[in-house]
mmCIF file with all atom_site columns, C-alpha atoms in Angstrom:
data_model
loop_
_atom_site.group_PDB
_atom_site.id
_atom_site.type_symbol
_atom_site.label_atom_id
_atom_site.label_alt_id
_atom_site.label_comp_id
_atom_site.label_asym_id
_atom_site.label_entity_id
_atom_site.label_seq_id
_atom_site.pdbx_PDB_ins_code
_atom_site.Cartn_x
_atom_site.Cartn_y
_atom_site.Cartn_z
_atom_site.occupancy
_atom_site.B_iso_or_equiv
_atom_site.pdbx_formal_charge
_atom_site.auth_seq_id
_atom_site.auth_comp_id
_atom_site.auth_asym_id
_atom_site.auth_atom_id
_atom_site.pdbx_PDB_model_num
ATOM 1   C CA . UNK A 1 1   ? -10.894 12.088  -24.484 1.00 0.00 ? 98  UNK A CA 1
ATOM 2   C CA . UNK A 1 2   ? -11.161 9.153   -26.884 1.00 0.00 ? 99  UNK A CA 1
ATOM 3   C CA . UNK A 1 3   ? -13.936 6.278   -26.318 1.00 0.00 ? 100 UNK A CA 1
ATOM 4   C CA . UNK A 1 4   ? -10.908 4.304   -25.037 1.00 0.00 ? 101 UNK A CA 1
ATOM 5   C CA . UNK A 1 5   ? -9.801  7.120   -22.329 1.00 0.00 ? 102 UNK A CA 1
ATOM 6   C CA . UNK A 1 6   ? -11.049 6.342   -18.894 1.00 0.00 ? 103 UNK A CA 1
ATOM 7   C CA . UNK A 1 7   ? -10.575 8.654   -15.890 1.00 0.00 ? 104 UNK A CA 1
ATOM 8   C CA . UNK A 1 8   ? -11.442 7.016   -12.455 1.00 0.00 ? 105 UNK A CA 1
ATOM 9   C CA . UNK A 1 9   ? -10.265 8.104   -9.193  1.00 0.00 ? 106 UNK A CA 1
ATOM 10  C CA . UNK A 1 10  ? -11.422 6.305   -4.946  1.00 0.00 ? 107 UNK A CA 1
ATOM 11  C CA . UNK A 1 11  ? -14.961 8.023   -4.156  1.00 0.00 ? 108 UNK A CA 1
ATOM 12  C CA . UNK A 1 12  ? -13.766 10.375  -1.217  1.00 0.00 ? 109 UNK A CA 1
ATOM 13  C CA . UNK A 1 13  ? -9.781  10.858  -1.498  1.00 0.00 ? 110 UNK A CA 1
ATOM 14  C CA . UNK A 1 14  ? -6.704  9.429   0.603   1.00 0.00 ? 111 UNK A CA 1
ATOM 15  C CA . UNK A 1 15  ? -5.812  12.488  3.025   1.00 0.00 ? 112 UNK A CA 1
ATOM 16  C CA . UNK A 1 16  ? -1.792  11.689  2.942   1.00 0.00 ? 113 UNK A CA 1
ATOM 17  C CA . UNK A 1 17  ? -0.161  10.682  6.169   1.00 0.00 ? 114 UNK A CA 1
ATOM 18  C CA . UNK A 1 18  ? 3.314   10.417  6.855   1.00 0.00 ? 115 UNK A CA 1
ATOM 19  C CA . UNK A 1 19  ? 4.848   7.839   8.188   1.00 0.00 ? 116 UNK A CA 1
ATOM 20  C CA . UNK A 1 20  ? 7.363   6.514   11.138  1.00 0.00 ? 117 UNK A CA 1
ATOM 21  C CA . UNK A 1 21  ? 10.474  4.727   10.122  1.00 0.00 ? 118 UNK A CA 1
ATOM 22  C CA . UNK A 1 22  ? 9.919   1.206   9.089   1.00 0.00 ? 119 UNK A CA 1
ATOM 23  C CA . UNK A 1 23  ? 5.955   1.657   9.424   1.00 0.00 ? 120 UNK A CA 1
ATOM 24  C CA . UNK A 1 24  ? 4.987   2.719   5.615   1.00 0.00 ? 121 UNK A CA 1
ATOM 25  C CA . UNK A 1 25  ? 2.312   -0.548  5.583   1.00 0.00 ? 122 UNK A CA 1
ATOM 26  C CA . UNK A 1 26  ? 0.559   0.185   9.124   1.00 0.00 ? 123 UNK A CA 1
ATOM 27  C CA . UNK A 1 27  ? 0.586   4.406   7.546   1.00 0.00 ? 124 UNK A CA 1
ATOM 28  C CA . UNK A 1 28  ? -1.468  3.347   4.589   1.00 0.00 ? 125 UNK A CA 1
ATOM 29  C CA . UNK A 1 29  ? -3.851  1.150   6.590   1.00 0.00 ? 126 UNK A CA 1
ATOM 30  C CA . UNK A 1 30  ? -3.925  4.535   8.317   1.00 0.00 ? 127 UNK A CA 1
ATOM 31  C CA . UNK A 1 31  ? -4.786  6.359   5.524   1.00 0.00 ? 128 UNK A CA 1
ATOM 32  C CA . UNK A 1 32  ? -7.659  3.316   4.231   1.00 0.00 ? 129 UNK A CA 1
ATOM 33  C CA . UNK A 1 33  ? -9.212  3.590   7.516   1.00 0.00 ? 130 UNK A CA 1
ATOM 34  C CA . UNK A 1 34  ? -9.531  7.203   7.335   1.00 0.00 ? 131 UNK A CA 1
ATOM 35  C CA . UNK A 1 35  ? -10.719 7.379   4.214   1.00 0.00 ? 132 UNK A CA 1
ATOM 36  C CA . UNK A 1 36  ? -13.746 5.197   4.986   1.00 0.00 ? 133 UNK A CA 1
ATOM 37  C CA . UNK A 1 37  ? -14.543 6.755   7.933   1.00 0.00 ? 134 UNK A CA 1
ATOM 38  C CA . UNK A 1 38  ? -13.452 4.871   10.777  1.00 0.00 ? 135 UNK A CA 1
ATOM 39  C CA . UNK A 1 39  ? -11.010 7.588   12.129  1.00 0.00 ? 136 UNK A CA 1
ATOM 40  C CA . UNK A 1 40  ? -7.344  8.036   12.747  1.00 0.00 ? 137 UNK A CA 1
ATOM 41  C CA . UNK A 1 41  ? -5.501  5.070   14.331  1.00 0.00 ? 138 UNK A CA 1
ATOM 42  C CA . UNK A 1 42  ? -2.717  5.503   16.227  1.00 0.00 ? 139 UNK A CA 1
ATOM 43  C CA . UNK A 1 43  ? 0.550   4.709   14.291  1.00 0.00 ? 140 UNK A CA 1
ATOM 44  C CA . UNK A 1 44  ? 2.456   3.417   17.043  1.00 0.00 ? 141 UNK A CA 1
ATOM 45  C CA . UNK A 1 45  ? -0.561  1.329   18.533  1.00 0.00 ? 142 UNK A CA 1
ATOM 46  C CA . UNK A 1 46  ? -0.760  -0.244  14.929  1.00 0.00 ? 143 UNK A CA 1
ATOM 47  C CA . UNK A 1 47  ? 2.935   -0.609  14.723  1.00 0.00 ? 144 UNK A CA 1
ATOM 48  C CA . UNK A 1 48  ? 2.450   -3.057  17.892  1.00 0.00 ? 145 UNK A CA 1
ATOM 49  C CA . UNK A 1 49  ? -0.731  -4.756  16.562  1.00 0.00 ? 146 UNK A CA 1
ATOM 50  C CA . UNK A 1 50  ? 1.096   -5.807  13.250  1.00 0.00 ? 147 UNK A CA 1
ATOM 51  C CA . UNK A 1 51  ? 4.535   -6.685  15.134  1.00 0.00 ? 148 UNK A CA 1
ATOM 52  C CA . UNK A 1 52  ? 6.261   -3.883  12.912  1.00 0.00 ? 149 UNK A CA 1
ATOM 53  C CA . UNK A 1 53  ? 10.173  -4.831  12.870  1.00 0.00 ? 150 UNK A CA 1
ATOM 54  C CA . UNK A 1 54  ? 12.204  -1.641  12.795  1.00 0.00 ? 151 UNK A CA 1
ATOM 55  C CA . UNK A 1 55  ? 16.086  -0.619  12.560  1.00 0.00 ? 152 UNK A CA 1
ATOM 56  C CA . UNK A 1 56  ? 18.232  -0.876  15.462  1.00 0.00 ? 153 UNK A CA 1
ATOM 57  C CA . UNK A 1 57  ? 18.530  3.084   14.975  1.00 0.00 ? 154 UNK A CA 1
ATOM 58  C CA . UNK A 1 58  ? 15.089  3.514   14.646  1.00 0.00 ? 155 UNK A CA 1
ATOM 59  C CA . UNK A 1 59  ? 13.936  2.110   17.865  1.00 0.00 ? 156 UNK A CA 1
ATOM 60  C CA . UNK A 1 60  ? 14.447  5.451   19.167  1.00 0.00 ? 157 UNK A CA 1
ATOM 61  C CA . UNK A 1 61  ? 11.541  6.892   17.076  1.00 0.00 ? 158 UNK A CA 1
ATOM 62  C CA . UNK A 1 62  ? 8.819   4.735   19.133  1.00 0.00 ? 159 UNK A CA 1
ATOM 63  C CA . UNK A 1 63  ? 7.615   5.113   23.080  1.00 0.00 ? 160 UNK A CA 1
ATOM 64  C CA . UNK A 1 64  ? 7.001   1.430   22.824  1.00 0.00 ? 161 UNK A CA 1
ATOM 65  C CA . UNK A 1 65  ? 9.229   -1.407  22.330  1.00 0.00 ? 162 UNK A CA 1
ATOM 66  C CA . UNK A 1 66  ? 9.298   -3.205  18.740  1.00 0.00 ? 163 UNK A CA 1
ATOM 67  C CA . UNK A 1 67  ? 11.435  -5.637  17.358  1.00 0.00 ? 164 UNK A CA 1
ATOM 68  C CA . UNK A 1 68  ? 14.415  -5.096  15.551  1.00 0.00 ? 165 UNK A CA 1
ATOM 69  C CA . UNK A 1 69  ? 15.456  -6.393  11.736  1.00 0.00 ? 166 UNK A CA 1
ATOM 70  C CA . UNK A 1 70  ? 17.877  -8.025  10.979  1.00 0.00 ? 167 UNK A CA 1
ATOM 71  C CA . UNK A 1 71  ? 18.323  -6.695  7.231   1.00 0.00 ? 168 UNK A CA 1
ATOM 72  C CA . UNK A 1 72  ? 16.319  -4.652  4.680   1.00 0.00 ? 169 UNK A CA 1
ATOM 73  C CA . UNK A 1 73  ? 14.092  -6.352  1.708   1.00 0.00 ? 170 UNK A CA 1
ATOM 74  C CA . UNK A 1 74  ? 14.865  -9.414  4.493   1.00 0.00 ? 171 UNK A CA 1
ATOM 75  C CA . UNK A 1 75  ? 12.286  -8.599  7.633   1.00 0.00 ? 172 UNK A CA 1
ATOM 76  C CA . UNK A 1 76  ? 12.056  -5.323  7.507   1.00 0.00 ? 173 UNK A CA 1
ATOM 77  C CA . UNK A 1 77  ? 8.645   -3.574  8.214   1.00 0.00 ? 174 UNK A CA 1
ATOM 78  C CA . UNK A 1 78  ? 6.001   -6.085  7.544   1.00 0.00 ? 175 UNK A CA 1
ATOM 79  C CA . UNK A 1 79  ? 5.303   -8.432  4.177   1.00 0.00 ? 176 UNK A CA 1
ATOM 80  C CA . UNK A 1 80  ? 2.424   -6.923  3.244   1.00 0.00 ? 177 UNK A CA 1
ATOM 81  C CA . UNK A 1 81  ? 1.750   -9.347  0.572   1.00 0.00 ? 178 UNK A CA 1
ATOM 82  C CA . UNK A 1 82  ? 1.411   -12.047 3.393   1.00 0.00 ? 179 UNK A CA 1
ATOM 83  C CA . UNK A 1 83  ? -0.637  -9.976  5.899   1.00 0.00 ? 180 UNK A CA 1
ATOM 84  C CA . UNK A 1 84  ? -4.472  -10.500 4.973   1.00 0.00 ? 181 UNK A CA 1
ATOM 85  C CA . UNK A 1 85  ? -4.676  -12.892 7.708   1.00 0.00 ? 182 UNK A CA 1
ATOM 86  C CA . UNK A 1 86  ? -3.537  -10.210 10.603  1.00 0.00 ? 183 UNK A CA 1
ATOM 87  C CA . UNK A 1 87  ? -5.449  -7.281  8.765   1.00 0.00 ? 184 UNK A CA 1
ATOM 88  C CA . UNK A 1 88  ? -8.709  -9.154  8.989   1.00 0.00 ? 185 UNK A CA 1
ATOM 89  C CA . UNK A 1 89  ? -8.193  -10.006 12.817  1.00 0.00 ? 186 UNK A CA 1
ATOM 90  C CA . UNK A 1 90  ? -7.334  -6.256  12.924  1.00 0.00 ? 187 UNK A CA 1
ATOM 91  C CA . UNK A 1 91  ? -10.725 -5.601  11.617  1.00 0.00 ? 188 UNK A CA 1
ATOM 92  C CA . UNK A 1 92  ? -12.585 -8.374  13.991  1.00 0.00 ? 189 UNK A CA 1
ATOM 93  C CA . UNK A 1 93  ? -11.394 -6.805  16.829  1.00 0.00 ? 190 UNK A CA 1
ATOM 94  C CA . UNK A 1 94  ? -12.001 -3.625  16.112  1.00 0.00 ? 191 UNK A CA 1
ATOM 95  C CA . UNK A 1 95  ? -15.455 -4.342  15.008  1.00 0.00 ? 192 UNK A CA 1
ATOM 96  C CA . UNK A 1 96  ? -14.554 -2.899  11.669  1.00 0.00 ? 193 UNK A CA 1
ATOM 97  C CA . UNK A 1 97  ? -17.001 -4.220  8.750   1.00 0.00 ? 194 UNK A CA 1
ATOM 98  C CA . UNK A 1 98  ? -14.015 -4.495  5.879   1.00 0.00 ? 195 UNK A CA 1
ATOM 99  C CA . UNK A 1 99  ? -12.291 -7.155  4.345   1.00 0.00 ? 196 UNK A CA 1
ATOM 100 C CA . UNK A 1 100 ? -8.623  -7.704  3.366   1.00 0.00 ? 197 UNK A CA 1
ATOM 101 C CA . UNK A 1 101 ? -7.766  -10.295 0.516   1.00 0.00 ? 198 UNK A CA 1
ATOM 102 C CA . UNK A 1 102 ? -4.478  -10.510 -0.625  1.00 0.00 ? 199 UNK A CA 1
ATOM 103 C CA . UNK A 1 103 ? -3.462  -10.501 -4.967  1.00 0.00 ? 200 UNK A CA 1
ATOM 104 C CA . UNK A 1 104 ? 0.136   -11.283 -5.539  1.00 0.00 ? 201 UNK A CA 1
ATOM 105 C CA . UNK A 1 105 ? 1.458   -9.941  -9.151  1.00 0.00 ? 202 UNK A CA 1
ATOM 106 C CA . UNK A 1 106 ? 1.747   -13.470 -11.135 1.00 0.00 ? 203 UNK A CA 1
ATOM 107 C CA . UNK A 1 107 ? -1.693  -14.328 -10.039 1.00 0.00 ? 204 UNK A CA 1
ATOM 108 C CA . UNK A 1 108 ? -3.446  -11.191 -11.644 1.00 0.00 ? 205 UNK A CA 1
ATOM 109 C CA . UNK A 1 109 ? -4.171  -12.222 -15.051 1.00 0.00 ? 206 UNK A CA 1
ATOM 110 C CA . UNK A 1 110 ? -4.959  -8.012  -16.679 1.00 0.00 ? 207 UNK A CA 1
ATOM 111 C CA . UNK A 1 111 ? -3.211  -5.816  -13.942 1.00 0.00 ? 208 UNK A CA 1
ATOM 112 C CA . UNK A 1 112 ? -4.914  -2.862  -15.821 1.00 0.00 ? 209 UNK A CA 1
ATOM 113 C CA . UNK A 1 113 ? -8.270  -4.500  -15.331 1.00 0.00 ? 210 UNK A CA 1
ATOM 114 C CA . UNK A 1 114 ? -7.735  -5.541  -12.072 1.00 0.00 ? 211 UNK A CA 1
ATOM 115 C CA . UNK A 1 115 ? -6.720  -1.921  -10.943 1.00 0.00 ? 212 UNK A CA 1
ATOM 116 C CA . UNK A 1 116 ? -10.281 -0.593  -12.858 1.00 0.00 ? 213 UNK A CA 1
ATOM 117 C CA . UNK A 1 117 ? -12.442 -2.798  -11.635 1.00 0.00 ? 214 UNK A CA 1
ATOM 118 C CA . UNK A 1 118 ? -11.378 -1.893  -8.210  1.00 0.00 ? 215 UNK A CA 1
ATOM 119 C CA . UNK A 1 119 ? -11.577 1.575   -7.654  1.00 0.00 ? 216 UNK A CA 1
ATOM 120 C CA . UNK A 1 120 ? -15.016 1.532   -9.273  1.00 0.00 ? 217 UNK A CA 1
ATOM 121 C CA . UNK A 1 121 ? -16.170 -1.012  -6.674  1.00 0.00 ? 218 UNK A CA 1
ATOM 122 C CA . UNK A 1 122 ? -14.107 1.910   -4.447  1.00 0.00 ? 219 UNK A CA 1
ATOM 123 C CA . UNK A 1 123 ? -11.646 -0.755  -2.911  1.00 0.00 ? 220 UNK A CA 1
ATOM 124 C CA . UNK A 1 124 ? -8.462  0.603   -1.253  1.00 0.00 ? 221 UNK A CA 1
ATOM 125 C CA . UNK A 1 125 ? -5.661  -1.304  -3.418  1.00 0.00 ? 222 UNK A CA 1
ATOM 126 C CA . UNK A 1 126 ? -2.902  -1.507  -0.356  1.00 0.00 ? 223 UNK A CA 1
ATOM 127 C CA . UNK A 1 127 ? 0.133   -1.590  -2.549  1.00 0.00 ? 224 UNK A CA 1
ATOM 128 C CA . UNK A 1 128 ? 3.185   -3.558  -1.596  1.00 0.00 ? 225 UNK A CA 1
ATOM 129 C CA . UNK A 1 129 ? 6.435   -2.950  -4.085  1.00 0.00 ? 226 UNK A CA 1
ATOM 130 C CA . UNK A 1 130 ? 10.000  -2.412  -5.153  1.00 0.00 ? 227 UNK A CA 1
ATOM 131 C CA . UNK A 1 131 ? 11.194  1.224   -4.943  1.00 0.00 ? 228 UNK A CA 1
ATOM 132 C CA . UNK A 1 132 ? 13.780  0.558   -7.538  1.00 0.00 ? 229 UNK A CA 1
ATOM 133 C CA . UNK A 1 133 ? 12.257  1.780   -10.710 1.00 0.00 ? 230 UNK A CA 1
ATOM 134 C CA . UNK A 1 134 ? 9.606   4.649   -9.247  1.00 0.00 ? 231 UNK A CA 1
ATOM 135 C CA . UNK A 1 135 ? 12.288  6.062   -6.586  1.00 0.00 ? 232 UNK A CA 1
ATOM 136 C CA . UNK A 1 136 ? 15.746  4.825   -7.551  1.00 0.00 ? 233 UNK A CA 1
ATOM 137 C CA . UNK A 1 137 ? 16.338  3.386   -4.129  1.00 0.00 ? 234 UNK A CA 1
ATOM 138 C CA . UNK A 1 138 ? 16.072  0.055   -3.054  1.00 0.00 ? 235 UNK A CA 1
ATOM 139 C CA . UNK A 1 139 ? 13.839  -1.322  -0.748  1.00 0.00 ? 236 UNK A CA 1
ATOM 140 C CA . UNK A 1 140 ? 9.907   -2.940  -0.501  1.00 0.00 ? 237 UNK A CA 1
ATOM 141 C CA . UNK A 1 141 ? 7.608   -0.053  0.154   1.00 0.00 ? 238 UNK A CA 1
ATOM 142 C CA . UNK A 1 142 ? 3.497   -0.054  0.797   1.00 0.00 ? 239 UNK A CA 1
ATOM 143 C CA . UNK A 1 143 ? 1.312   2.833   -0.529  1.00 0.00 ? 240 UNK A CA 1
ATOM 144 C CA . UNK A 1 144 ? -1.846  3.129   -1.426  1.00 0.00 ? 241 UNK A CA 1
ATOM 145 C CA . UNK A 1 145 ? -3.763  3.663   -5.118  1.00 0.00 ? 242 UNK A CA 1
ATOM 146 C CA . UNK A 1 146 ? -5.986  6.691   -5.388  1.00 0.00 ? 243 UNK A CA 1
ATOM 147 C CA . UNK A 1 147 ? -6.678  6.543   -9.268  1.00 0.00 ? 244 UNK A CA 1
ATOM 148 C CA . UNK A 1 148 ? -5.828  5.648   -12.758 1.00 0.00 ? 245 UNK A CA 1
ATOM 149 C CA . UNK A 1 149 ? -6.344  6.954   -15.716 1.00 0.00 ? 246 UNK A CA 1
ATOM 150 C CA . UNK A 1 150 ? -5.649  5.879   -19.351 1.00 0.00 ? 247 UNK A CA 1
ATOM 151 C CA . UNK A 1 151 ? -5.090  8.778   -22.178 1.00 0.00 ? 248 UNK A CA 1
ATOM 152 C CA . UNK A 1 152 ? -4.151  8.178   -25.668 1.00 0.00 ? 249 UNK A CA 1
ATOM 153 C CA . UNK A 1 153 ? -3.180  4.539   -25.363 1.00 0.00 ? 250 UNK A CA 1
ATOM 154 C CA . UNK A 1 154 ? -0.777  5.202   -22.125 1.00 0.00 ? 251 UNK A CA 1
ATOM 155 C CA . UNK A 1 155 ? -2.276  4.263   -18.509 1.00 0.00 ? 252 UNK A CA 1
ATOM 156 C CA . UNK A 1 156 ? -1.030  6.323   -15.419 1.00 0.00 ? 253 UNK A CA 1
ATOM 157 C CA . UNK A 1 157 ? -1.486  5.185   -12.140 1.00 0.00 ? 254 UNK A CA 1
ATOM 158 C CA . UNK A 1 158 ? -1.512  7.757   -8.444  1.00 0.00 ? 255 UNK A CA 1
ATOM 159 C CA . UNK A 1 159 ? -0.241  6.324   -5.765  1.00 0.00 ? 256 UNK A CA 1
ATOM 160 C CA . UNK A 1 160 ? -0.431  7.749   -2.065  1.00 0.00 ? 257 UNK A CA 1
ATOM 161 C CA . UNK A 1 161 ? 2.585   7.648   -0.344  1.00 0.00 ? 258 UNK A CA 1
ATOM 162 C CA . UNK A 1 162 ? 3.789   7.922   3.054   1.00 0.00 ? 259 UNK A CA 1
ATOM 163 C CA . UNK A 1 163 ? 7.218   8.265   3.494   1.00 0.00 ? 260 UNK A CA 1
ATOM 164 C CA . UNK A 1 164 ? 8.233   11.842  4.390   1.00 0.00 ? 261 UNK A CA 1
ATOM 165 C CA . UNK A 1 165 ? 11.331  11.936  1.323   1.00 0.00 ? 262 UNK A CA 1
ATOM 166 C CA . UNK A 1 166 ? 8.733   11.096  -1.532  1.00 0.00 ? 263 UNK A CA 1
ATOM 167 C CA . UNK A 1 167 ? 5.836   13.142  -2.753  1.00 0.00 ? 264 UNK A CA 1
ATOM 168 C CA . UNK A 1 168 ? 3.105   12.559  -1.337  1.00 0.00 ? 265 UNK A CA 1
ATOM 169 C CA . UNK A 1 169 ? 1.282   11.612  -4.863  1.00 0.00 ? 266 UNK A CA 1
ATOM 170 C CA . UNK A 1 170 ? 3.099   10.455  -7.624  1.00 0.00 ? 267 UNK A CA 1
ATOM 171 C CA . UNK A 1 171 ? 1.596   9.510   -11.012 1.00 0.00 ? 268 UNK A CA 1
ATOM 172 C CA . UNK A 1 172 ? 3.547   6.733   -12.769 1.00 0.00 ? 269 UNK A CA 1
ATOM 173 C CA . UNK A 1 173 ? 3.254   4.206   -15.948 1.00 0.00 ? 270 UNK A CA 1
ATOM 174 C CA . UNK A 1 174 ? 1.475   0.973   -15.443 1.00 0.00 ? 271 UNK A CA 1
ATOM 175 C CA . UNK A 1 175 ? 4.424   -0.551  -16.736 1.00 0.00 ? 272 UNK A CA 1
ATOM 176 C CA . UNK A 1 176 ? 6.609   0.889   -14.080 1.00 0.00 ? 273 UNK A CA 1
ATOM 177 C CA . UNK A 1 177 ? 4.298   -0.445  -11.846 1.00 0.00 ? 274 UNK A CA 1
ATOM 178 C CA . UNK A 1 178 ? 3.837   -4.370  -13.221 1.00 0.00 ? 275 UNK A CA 1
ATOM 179 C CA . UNK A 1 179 ? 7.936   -4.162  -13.219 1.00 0.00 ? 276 UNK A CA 1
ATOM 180 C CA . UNK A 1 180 ? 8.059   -2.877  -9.281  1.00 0.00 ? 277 UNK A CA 1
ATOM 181 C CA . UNK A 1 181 ? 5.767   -5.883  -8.635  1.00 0.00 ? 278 UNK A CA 1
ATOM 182 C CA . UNK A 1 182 ? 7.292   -8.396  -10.380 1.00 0.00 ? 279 UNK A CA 1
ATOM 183 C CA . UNK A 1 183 ? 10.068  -10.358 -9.267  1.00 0.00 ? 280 UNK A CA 1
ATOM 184 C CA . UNK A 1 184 ? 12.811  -8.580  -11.323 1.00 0.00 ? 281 UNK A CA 1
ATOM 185 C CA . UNK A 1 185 ? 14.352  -6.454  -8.274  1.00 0.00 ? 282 UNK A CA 1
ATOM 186 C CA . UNK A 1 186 ? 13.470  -9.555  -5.842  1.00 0.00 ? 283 UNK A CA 1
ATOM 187 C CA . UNK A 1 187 ? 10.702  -11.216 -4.284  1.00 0.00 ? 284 UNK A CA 1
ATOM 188 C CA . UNK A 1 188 ? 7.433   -10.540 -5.706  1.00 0.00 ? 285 UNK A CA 1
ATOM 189 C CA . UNK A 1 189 ? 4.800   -8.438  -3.908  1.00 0.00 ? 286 UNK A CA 1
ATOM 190 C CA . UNK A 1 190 ? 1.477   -6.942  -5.028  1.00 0.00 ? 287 UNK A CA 1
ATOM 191 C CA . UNK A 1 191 ? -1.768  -5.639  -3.709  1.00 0.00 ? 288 UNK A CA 1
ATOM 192 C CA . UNK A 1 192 ? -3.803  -5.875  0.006   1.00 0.00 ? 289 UNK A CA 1
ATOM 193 C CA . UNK A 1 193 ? -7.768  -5.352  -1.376  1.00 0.00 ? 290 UNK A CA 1
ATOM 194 C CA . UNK A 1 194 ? -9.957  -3.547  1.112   1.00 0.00 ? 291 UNK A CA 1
ATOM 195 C CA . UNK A 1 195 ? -13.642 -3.916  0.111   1.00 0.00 ? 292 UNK A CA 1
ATOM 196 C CA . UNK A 1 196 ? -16.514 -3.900  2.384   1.00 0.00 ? 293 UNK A CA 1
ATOM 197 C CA . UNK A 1 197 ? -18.225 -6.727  4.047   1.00 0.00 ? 294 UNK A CA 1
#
């Protein structure tokens, strides 16, 4: 490793979860929770909490009734991006000392520093994005970043993800990422930061 490498990865790992249809967001807030201590959450129960919209053929998935969408990338799941209000209620009510502020893509002025300078402070980064470009489909997904790591000039991100057809850690360019972010394959998303109190 050069002077210019870095290496940094969450203090205490993401144990991967998998996830209900329609419920990737509520699976990593699973998996943030987890990670910090505050034990496992029940999907479902979250699923209510967060008013998780699900397909009409879905609904069968679930002992409890949720509301269904009406299309996908329309009201599908939950915007993430616009959920830091609900997430800290969340965290009132359950007495949970942790704070979730909300980063949209255009508003992040280095993405590359913003992603170091989180995970050494050992935030979650909740990440709301475009499957496009990582997965080839096409839909807004959530996972969550465990580490990055920058070699030879080229930065690599891991990202934790829930959804039973994908790995469940991928490594992929910071420049795939910025593009799944960005509003080139529709609205833009970004990141749900998880610090402590």
């Amino acid at each position: 490793m050069t002077k210019t490498d870095i290496s940094l990865a969450l203090n205490s790992k993401y144990i991967p979860l998998v996830q209900k249809p329609s419920c990737c967001n509520v699976t990593c807030l699973q998996m943030i929770l987890y990670r910090r201590g505050f034990g496992l959450f029940d999907q479902q129960e979250l699923a209510k909490f967060f008013k998780i919209n699900v397909g009409k053929d879905e609904v069968k998935s679930f002992n409890i009734k949720l509301d269904v969408y009406v299309a996908t990338n329309n009201d599908e799941g939950l915007k993430t991006i616009d959920s830091e209000k609900i997430i800290n209620q969340f965290f009132k009510e359950k007495n949970i000392n942790l704070n979730a502020k909300a980063f949209i893509y255009s508003k992040i002025s280095n993405l590359k520093e913003f992603l170091i300078e989180n995970i050494k402070n050992n935030n979650d980064l909740w990440l709301e994005y475009k499957t496009h470009k990582i997965h080839g489909d096409k839909l807004i997904h959530d996972n969550v970043i465990e580490s990055v790591k920058t070699i030879s000039g080229k930065t690599k991100i891991t990202l934790v993800d829930p959804y039973w057809e994908y790995k469940p850690r991928l490594d992929i360019s910071i420049e795939d990422l910025e593009e799944s972010i960005s509003d080139k394959f529709g609205r833009e998303t970004g990141f749900i930061v998880i610090s402590k109190k």
